[in-house]
Amino acid sequence: MAALAFVLFWVLLGVGLLLVALRGGARGSAARGQSGRRSRRIGGLGFVLALLVLGIGVPAAVVATVNQRDSIPSANVSNLTPLQQHGRDLFGGAAQCKNCHTLAAAGTGATVGPNLDERRPPYNLVLNAIENGRAQGNGAMAANLVQGRDAQAVAAFVAAAVNQPVPKDVPKQ
């Protein structure tokens, strides 16, 4: 929808410029007795309107669309369950996973912990790492950063993001 509005705006702008050109442009306006002050005022209003639409309206529409999506295009996941959506929020927020792990679906690129896009860990391994922690390599992951349903949510989100199956006994809500 936003792309259609964007294209329509430019088409209408082009048609408007064509009509002005066909009427003789700025010199044609002066010849018909229209004052320069009036045309400058109309031009200024057009500029302000275009600035509002392109500078505020389009970015606001893009941000609203991104915040409301329930899919991960980079992982070919079309719809996240409510549990996975909660896991996505935790991964980037309270669980602080984003500070150490790279996961394209979450928009993170940290290098302290393993790159989850490359490792593609299954649900059970992620849940085990969250519950028990890890102390291999250069860093150490503390145990129980999130617990219970929150741990299941993060594990389900990571599994979905890397195209790993989520066990059927994991609740969807």
XYZ file of C-alpha atoms in Angstrom:
173
model
C 0.000 0.000 0.000
C 2.818 2.409 0.870
C 4.550 1.653 -2.429
C 1.349 2.444 -4.317
C 0.990 5.777 -2.500
C 4.625 6.595 -3.242
C 4.250 5.869 -6.960
C 0.931 7.696 -7.140
C 2.505 10.787 -5.565
C 5.230 10.933 -8.212
C 2.772 10.306 -11.049
C 0.555 13.155 -9.841
C 3.559 15.424 -9.440
C 4.647 14.633 -13.002
C 1.167 15.295 -14.388
C 1.044 18.610 -12.507
C 4.392 19.674 -13.940
C 3.234 18.691 -17.414
C 0.108 20.823 -17.063
C 2.155 23.813 -15.880
C 4.511 23.387 -18.822
C 1.621 23.154 -21.297
C 0.167 26.395 -19.953
C 3.387 28.259 -20.672
C 5.358 27.736 -17.462
C 6.257 30.692 -15.240
C 6.276 33.147 -18.157
C 2.799 32.028 -19.176
C 1.542 32.741 -15.652
C 3.031 36.233 -15.717
C 1.507 36.919 -19.125
C -1.953 35.966 -17.816
C -1.572 38.511 -15.024
C -0.928 36.193 -12.103
C 1.327 37.818 -9.558
C 4.692 36.387 -8.636
C 3.768 36.577 -4.973
C 0.773 34.262 -5.431
C 2.727 31.700 -7.399
C 5.556 31.749 -4.844
C 3.012 31.182 -2.076
C 1.495 28.222 -3.932
C 4.971 26.852 -4.627
C 5.933 27.242 -0.972
C 2.800 25.436 0.162
C 3.501 22.652 -2.336
C 7.043 22.342 -1.008
C 5.884 22.170 2.615
C 3.238 19.580 1.709
C 5.793 17.458 -0.166
C 8.208 17.776 2.752
C 5.572 16.577 5.216
C 4.510 13.650 3.047
C 8.006 12.505 2.089
C 9.816 13.485 5.259
C 7.309 12.350 7.847
C 4.506 10.353 6.236
C 6.545 7.805 4.281
C 9.039 7.045 7.095
C 6.172 6.745 9.593
C 4.383 4.266 7.318
C 7.555 2.199 6.931
C 8.207 2.120 10.689
C 4.598 1.123 11.404
C 4.785 -1.675 8.855
C 8.047 -3.068 10.234
C 6.864 -2.955 13.865
C 3.624 -4.802 13.048
C 5.061 -7.630 10.997
C 4.925 -11.154 12.316
C 7.275 -12.700 9.795
C 11.012 -13.082 9.301
C 11.646 -12.756 5.564
C 15.375 -13.491 5.932
C 14.530 -16.873 7.488
C 11.587 -17.660 5.198
C 9.248 -17.676 8.193
C 5.849 -16.375 7.164
C 4.036 -16.169 10.512
C 5.409 -16.216 14.007
C 3.297 -17.711 16.752
C 2.554 -15.488 19.753
C 5.210 -17.410 21.708
C 7.816 -16.778 18.993
C 6.886 -13.093 18.821
C 7.395 -12.880 22.577
C 10.756 -14.624 22.112
C 11.755 -12.068 19.456
C 10.968 -9.259 21.905
C 12.960 -10.952 24.663
C 15.921 -11.708 22.359
C 16.308 -8.028 21.582
C 15.303 -6.737 24.997
C 15.157 -8.218 28.469
C 17.126 -11.389 27.708
C 20.003 -9.320 26.266
C 20.796 -12.016 23.673
C 21.464 -9.281 21.112
C 24.541 -8.162 23.019
C 26.435 -11.378 22.279
C 24.802 -13.221 19.373
C 24.394 -12.580 15.668
C 20.921 -13.408 14.363
C 19.770 -11.756 11.142
C 16.082 -12.236 11.963
C 16.561 -10.164 15.115
C 18.769 -7.606 13.385
C 21.757 -8.277 15.624
C 25.418 -8.565 14.728
C 27.387 -9.096 17.938
C 30.480 -11.308 17.885
C 30.993 -12.372 21.507
C 28.807 -15.479 21.394
C 28.213 -17.929 18.560
C 26.683 -16.701 15.307
C 23.258 -18.345 15.457
C 22.695 -17.910 11.712
C 25.760 -20.059 11.003
C 25.280 -22.622 13.777
C 21.511 -22.989 13.224
C 20.890 -24.511 16.667
C 17.752 -26.612 17.209
C 15.148 -25.656 19.799
C 16.341 -28.131 22.464
C 19.969 -26.952 22.250
C 18.948 -23.296 22.611
C 16.687 -24.117 25.561
C 19.497 -26.128 27.182
C 21.967 -23.257 26.715
C 19.506 -20.794 28.249
C 18.798 -23.042 31.247
C 22.349 -24.285 31.912
C 24.551 -21.558 30.439
C 27.744 -22.083 28.473
C 31.398 -21.500 29.296
C 33.212 -22.440 26.083
C 35.358 -20.208 23.909
C 36.159 -16.599 24.803
C 32.961 -15.737 26.656
C 30.612 -17.311 29.129
C 26.833 -17.347 29.016
C 25.180 -17.271 32.422
C 22.490 -19.801 33.225
C 18.845 -18.809 33.549
C 19.039 -15.398 31.854
C 15.343 -16.026 31.233
C 13.304 -18.820 32.771
C 10.216 -20.913 32.177
C 7.886 -19.715 29.462
C 10.274 -16.881 28.528
C 13.086 -19.378 27.937
C 10.751 -21.452 25.753
C 9.795 -18.317 23.839
C 13.398 -17.344 23.076
C 14.268 -20.916 22.066
C 11.189 -21.105 19.809
C 12.057 -17.776 18.172
C 15.681 -18.751 17.518
C 14.615 -22.130 16.116
C 12.078 -20.484 13.796
C 14.606 -17.832 12.734
C 17.163 -20.447 11.659
C 14.588 -22.775 10.046
C 14.719 -25.457 12.724
C 11.541 -27.231 13.829
C 9.909 -26.399 17.136
C 8.681 -29.508 19.001
C 4.912 -29.988 18.891
C 4.634 -30.130 22.694
C 5.808 -26.486 23.000
C 2.768 -24.258 23.563
C 2.016 -21.721 20.812
C 0.822 -19.009 23.202
